[in-house]
Coordinates of C-alpha atoms and ligand atoms in Angstrom, one line a residue:
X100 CA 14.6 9.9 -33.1
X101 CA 13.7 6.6 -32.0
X102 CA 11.7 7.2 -29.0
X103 CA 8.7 5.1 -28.7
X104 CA 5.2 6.1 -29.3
X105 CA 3.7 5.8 -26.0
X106 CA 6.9 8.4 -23.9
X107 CA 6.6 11.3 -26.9
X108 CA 2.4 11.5 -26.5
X109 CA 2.1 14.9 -24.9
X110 CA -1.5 14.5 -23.9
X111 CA -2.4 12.8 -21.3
X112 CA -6.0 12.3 -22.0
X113 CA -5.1 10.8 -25.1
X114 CA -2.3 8.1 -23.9
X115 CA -2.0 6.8 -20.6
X116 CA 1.3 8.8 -20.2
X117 CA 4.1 8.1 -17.7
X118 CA 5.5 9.2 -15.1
X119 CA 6.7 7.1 -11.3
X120 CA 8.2 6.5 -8.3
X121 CA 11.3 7.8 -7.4
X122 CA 15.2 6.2 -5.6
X123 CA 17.6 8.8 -5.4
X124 CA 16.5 11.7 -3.7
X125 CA 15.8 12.2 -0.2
X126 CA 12.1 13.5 0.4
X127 CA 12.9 14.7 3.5
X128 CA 16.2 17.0 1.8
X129 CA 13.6 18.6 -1.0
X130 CA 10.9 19.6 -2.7
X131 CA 10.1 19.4 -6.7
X132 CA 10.2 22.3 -8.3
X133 CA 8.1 23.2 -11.3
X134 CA 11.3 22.7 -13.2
X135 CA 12.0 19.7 -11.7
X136 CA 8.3 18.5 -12.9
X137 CA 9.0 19.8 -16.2
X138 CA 12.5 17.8 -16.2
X139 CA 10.6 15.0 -15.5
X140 CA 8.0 15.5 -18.1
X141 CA 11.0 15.3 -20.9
X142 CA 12.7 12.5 -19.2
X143 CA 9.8 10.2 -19.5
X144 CA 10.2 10.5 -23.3
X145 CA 13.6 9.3 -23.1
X146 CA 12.7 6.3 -21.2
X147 CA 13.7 3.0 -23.7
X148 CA 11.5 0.9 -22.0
X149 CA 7.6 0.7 -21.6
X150 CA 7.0 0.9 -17.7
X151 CA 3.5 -0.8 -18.5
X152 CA 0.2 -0.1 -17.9
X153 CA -0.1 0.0 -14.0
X154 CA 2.9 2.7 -13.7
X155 CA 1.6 4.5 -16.7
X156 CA -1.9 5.2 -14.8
X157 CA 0.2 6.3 -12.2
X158 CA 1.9 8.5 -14.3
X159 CA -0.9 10.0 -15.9
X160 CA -2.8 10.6 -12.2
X161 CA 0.3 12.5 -10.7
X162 CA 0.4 14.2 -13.5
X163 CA -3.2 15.5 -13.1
X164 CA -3.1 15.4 -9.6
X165 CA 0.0 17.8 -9.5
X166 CA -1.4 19.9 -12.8
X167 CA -5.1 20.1 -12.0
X168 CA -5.9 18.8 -8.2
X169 CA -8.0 16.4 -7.6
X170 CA -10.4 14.2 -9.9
X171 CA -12.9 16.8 -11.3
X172 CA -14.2 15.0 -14.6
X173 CA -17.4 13.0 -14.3
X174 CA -16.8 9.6 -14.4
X175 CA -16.5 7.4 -17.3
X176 CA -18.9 4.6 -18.2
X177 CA -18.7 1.1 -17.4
X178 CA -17.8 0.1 -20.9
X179 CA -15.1 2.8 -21.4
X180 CA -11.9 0.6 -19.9
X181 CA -9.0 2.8 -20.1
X182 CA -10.9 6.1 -19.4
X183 CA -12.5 4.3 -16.2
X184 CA -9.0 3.2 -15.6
X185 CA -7.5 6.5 -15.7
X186 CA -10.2 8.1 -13.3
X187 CA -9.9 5.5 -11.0
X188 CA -6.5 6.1 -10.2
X189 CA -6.4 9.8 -10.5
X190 CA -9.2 9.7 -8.1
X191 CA -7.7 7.7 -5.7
X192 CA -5.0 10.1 -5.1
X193 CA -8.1 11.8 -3.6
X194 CA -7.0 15.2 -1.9
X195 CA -3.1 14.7 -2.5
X196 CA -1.5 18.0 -2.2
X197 CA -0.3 19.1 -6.0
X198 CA 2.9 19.9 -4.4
X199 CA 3.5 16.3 -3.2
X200 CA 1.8 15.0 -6.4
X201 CA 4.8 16.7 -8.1
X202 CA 7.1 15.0 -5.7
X203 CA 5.8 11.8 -6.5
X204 CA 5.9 12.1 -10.3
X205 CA 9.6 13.6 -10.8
X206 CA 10.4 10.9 -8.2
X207 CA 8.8 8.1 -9.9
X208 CA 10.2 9.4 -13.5
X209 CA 13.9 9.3 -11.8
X210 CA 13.4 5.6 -10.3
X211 CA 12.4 4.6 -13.7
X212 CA 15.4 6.4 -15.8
X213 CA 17.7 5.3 -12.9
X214 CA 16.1 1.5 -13.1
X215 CA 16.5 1.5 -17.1
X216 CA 20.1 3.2 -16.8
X217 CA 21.5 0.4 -14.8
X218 CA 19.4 -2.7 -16.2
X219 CA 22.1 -5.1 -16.7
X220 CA 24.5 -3.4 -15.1
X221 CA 23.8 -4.5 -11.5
X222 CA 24.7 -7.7 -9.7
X223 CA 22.0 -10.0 -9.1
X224 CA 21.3 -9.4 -5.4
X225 CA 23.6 -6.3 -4.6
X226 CA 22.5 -3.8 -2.5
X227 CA 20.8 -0.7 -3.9
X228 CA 20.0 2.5 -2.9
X229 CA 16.9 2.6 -0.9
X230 CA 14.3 4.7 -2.7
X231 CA 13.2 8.6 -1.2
X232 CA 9.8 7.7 0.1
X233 CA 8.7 9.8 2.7
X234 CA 6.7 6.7 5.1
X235 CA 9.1 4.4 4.0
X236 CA 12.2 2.6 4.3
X237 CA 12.7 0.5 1.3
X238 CA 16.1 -1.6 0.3
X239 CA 16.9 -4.5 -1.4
X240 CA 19.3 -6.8 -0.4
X241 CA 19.8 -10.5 -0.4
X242 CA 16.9 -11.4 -3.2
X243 CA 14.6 -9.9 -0.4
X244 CA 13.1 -6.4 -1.0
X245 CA 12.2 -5.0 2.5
X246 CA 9.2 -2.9 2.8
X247 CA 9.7 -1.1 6.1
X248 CA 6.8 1.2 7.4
X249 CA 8.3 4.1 8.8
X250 CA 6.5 6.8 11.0
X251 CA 7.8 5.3 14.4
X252 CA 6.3 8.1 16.4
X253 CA 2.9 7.5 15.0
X254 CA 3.0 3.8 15.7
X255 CA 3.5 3.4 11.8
X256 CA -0.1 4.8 11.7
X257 CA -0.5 4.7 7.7
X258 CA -1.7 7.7 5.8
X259 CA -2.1 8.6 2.9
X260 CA 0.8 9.8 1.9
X261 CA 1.5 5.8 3.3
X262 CA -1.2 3.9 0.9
X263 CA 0.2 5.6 -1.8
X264 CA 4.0 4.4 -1.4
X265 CA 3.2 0.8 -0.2
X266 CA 1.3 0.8 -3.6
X267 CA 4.5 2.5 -5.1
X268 CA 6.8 0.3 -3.5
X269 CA 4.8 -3.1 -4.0
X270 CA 4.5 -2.2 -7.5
X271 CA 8.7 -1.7 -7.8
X272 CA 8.8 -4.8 -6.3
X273 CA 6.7 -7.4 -8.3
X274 CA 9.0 -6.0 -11.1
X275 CA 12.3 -6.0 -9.8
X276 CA 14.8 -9.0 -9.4
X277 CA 14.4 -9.9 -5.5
X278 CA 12.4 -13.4 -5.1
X279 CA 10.3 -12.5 -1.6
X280 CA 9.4 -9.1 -0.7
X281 CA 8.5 -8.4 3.1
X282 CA 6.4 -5.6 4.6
X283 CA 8.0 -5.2 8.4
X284 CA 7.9 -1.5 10.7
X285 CA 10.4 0.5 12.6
X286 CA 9.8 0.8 16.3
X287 CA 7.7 -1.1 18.6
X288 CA 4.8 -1.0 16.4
X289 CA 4.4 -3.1 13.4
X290 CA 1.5 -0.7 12.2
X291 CA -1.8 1.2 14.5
X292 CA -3.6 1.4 11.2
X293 CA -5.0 3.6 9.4
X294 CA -4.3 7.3 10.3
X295 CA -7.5 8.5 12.3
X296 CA -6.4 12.3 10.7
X297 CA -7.1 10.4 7.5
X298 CA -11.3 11.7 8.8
X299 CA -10.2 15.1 10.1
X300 CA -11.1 16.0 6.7
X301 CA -14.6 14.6 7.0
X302 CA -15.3 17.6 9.7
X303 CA -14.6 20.3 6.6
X304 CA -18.4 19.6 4.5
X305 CA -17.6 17.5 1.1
X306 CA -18.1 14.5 3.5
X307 CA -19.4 11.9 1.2
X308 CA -16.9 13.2 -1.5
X309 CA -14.4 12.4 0.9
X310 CA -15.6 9.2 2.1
X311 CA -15.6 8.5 -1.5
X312 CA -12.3 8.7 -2.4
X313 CA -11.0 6.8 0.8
X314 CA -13.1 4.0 -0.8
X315 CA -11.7 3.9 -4.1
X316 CA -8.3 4.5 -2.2
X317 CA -8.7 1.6 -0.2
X318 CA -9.9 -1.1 -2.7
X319 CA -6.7 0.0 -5.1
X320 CA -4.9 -0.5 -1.5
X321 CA -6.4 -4.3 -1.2
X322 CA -5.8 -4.7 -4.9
X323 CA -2.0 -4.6 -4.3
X324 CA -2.4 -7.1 -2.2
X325 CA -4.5 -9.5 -3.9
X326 CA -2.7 -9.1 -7.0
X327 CA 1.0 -9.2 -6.1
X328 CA 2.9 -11.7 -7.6
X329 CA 6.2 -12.9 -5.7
X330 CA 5.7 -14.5 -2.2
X331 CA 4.8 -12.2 0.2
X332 CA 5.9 -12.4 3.8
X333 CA 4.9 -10.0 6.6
X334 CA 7.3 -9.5 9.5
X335 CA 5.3 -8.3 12.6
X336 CA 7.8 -6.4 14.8
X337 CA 4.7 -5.2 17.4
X338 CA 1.5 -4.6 17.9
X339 CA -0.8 -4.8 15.0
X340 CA -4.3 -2.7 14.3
X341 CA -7.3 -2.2 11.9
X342 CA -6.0 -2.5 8.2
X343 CA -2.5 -4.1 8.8
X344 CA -4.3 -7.2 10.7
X345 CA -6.6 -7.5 8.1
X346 CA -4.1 -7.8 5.4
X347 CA -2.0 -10.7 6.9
X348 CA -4.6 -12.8 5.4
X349 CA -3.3 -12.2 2.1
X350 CA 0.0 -12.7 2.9
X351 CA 1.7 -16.0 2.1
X352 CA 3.3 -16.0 5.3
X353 CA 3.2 -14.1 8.7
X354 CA 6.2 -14.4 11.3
X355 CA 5.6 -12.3 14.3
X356 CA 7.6 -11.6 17.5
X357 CA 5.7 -13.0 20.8
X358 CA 5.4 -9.0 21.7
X359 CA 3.0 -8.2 19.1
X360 CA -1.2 -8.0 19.1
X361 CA -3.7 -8.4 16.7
X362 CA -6.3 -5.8 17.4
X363 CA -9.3 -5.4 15.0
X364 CA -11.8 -3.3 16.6
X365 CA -13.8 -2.1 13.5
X366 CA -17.5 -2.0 15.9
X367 CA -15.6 0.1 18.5
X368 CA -14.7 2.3 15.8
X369 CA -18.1 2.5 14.1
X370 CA -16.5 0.8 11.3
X371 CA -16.7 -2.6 9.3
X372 CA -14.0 -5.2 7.9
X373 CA -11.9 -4.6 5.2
X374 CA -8.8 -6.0 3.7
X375 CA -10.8 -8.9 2.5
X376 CA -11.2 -9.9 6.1
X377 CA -14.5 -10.7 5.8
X378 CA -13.8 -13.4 3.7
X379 CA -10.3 -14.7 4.8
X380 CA -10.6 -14.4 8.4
X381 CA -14.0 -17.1 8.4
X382 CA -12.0 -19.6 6.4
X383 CA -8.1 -19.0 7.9
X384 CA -9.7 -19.4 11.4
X385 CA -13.2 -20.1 12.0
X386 CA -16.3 -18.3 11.2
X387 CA -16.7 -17.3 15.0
X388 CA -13.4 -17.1 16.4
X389 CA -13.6 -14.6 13.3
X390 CA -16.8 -12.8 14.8
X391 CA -14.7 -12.6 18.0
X392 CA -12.1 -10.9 16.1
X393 CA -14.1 -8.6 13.1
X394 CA -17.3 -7.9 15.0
X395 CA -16.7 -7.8 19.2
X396 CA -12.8 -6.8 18.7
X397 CA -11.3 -9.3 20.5
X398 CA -7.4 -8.3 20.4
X399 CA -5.7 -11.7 20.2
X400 CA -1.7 -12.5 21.4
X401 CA 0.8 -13.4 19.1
X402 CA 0.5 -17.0 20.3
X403 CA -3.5 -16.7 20.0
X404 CA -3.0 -15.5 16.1
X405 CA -0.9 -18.2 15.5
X406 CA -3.0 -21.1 17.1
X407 CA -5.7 -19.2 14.9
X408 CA -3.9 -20.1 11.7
X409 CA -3.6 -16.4 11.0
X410 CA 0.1 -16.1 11.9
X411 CA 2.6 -18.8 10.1
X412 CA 5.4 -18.6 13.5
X413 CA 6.0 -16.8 16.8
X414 CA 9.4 -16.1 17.8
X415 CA 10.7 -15.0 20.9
X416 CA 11.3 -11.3 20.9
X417 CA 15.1 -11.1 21.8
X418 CA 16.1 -13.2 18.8
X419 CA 13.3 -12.4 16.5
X420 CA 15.1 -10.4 14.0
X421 CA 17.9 -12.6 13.8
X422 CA 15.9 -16.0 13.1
X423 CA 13.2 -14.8 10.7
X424 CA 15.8 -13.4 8.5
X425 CA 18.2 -16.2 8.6
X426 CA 14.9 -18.0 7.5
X427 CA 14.3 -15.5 4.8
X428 CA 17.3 -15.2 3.0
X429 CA 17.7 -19.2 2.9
X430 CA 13.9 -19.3 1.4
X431 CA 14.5 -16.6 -1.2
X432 CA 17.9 -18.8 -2.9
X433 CA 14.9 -21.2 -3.9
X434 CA 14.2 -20.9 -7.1
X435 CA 11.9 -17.5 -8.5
X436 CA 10.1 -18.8 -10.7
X437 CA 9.2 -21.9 -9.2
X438 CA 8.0 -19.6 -6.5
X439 CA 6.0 -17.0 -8.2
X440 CA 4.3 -20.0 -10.4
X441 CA 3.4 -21.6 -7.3
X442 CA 1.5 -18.6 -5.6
X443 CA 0.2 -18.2 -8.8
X444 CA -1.8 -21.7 -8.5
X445 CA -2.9 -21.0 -4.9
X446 CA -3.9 -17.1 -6.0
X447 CA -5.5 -17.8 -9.0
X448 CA -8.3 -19.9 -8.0
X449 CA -9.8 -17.5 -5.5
X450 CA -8.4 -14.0 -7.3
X451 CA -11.5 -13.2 -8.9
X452 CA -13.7 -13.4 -5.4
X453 CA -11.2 -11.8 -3.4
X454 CA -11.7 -8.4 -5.8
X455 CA -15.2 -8.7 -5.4
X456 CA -15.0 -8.8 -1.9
X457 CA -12.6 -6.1 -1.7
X458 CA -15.0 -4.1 -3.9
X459 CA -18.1 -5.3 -1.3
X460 CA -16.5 -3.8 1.9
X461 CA -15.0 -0.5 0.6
X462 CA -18.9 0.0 -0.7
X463 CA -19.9 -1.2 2.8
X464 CA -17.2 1.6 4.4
X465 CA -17.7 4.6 2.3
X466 CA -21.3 4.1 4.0
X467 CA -19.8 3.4 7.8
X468 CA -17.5 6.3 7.3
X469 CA -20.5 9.1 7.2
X470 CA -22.0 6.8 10.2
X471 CA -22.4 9.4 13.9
X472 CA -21.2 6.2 15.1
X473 CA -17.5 6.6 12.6
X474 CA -17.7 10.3 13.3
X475 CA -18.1 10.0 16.9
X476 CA -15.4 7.3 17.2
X477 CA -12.8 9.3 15.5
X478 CA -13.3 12.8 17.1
X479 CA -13.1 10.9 20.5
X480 CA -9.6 9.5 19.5
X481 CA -8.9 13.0 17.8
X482 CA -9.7 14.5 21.6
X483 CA -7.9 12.1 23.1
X484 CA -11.0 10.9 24.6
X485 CA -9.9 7.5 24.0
X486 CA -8.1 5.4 22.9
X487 CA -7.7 1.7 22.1
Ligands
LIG36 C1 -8.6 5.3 3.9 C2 -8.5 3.8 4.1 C3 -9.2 3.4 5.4 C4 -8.9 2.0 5.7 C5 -9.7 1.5 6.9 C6 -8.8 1.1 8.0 C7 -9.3 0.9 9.3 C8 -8.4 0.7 10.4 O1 -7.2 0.5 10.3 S1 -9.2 0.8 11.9 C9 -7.9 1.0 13.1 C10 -7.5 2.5 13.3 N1 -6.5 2.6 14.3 C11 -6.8 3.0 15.6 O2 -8.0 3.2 16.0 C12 -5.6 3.1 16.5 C13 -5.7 4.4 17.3 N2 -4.5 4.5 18.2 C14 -4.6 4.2 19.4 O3 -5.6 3.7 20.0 C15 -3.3 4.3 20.2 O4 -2.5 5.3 19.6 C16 -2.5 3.0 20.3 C17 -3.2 2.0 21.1 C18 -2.2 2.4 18.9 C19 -1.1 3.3 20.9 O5 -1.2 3.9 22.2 P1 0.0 4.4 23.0 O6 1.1 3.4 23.1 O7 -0.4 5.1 24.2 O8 0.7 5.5 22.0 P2 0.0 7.0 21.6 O9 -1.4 6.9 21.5 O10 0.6 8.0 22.5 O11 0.6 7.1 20.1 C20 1.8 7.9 19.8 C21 1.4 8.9 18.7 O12 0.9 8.2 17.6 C22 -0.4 8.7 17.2 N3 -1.2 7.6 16.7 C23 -1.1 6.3 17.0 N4 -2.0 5.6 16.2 C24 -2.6 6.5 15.4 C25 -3.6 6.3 14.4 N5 -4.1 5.1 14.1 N6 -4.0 7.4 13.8 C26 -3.5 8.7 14.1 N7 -2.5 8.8 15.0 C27 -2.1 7.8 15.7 C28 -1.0 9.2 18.6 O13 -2.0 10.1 18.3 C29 0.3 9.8 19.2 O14 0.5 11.0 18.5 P3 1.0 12.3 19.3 O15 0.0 12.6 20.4 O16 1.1 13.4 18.3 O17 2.4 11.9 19.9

């Protein structure tokens, strides 16, 4: 007795259940079991605490993802909110694997029983256990969450597995008790962009199906971005490419070590701008320095980006580490909410037009993706015909 409404609904058509992300378990060290899905299933009705809305939809998608595969239901109408909610995200798990759908959901359901076990318990700032995602490196410390993308050997090349848990991980941290969260990668890349075996896919028939999905993925991708509520700060530890340029501009701050590139090359790729890019780029720089960048690729230096206004500060690469974190933790003892109210002001007056753009150039994409120019672009990188 006593367990709220919304965690003892069994069906998940009827309630947005819940499920989520997950902290202690090494992805690497295991796999869910159906028992371990069915665990999880129980748990979430023991949970004391409504997760809200955005976890539960992400609950109720890795639930069907894991339970059924992916999005099969036609798709509700306009007018139909929560239903349109619910397909939206379930569909933009797009061609998850059940088996790492499972994953997903026990290890979601264990972040939130371990996050509502310890509310109160933990010291405002102490260390916590970084959470099992399998792209990233996640840890709190300092009033800073770090977001670290972490597939070295792929230059940080983000699939998407990757989307997924930055949404995961973004998500976790507009809710938990750090002031600044920072998005960073290990090695000498800060990110090559989006995976190009993201389209191997495409070569397999349901190409438009496909394409699709990578839409809907990427404009709940953008969304994260556009709608996160703590200062954001990205720390650019090497070259950047594609998708992680274009999502600097809606950052609230960019430090960068003098090492790193800014590379959009969307024509050479058959491809067009996303990330709100079209929009921010014009107006953080200037409408052609922007064509230079978005349209004839033009990869710009660290020193470039920042004369450009799109990096905040360059910093020599032997004492980069060291000096944007000294800055970092000295920023995030200023007061949160002062902070959070503040990006709120500057959000809120261009929120609304940066979803529609978001919504504009995923439409424009799911088009340029079934493009021979796309196709031809990616099977030459795939053949290692070329390269950047
Ligand atoms: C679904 C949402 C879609 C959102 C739309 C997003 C658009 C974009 O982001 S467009 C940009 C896409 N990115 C690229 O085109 C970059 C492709 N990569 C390269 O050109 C090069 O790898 C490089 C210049 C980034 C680095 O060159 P190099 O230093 O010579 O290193 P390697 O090429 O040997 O890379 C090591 C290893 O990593 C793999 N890899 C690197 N980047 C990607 C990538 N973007 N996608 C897939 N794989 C990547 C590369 O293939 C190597 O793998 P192995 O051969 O297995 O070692």
């Amino acid at each position: 007795h006593g367990s709220p409404a919304w965690a003892t609904e069994r069906d998940p058509l009827q309630v947005i259940n819940f499920p989520v992300v997950q902290l202690h378990m090494s992805l690497m060290a295991m796999r869910a079991s159906q028992k371990d899905f069915e665990n999880a299933m129980n748990q979430v009705k023991l949970l004391k605490k409504d997760p809200g809305n955005e976890v539960k939809l992400k609950l109720y998608a890795l639930y069907k993802q894991a339970t059924e595969g992916p999005c099969n239901t036609p798709k509700p109408g306009v007018f139909d909110l929560i239903s349109k909610a619910k397909w939206d995200t379930w569909s933009a798990l797009g061609s998850l694997p059940k088996e790492t759908a499972r994953q997903n959901y026990v290890d979601l359901v264990s972040s939130l029983s371990s996050s509502s076990k310890s509310s109160g318990q933990v010291e405002p700032g102490a260390d916590r256990k970084p959470p099992g995602y399998e792209t990233l490196v996640v840890t709190s410390e300092d009033g800073i969450t770090k977001i670290m993308l972490n597939r070295p050997t792929k230059k940080n090349a983000m699939n998407r597995q990757m989307y997924h848990e930055i949404m995961l991980a973004l998500e976790a941290a507009s809710k938990d008790d750090s002031r600044i969260t920072v998005i960073t990668g290990n090695g000498d890349y800060y990110s090559s962009g989006n995976d190009l075996t993201n389209f191997t896919d495409m070569a397999s028939g349901k190409v438009e199906e496909l394409a699709k999905n990578s839409a809907i993925l990427l404009r709940n991708f953008v969304g994260c971005f556009i709608d996160f509520p703590k200062p954001l700060v990205a720390v650019v530890n090497g070259p950047a490419v594609g998708i992680s340029v274009t999502t600097l501009g809606l950052f609230d701050a960019v430090y960068s070590t003098d090492r790193a590139t800014f590379h959009t090359p969307f024509s050479h790729l058959g491809q067009s701008p996303e990330g709100c890019s079209s929009y921010t780029f014009p107006r953080i720089m200037s409408p052609s320095k922007a064509t230079e960048m978005l349209i004839f690729g033009k990869k710009l230096t660290a020193r470039e980006a920042c004369a450009q206004g799109l990096v905040t500060e360059v910093f020599p690469d032997s004492t980069f580490q060291k000096e944007v974190w000294t800055r970092l933790k000295a920023y995030a003892k200023l007061p949160p909410n002062a902070m959070r109210i503040s990006k709120e002001v500057i959000r809120n007056k261009e929120k609304e037009k940066l979803h529609a753009i978001n919504a504009e150039e995923c439409s424009v994409l799911q088009e340029r993706w079934l493009s021979d120019e796309c196709m031809n672009a990616v099977m030459n990188f795939l053949s290692r015909k070329a390269k950047l």
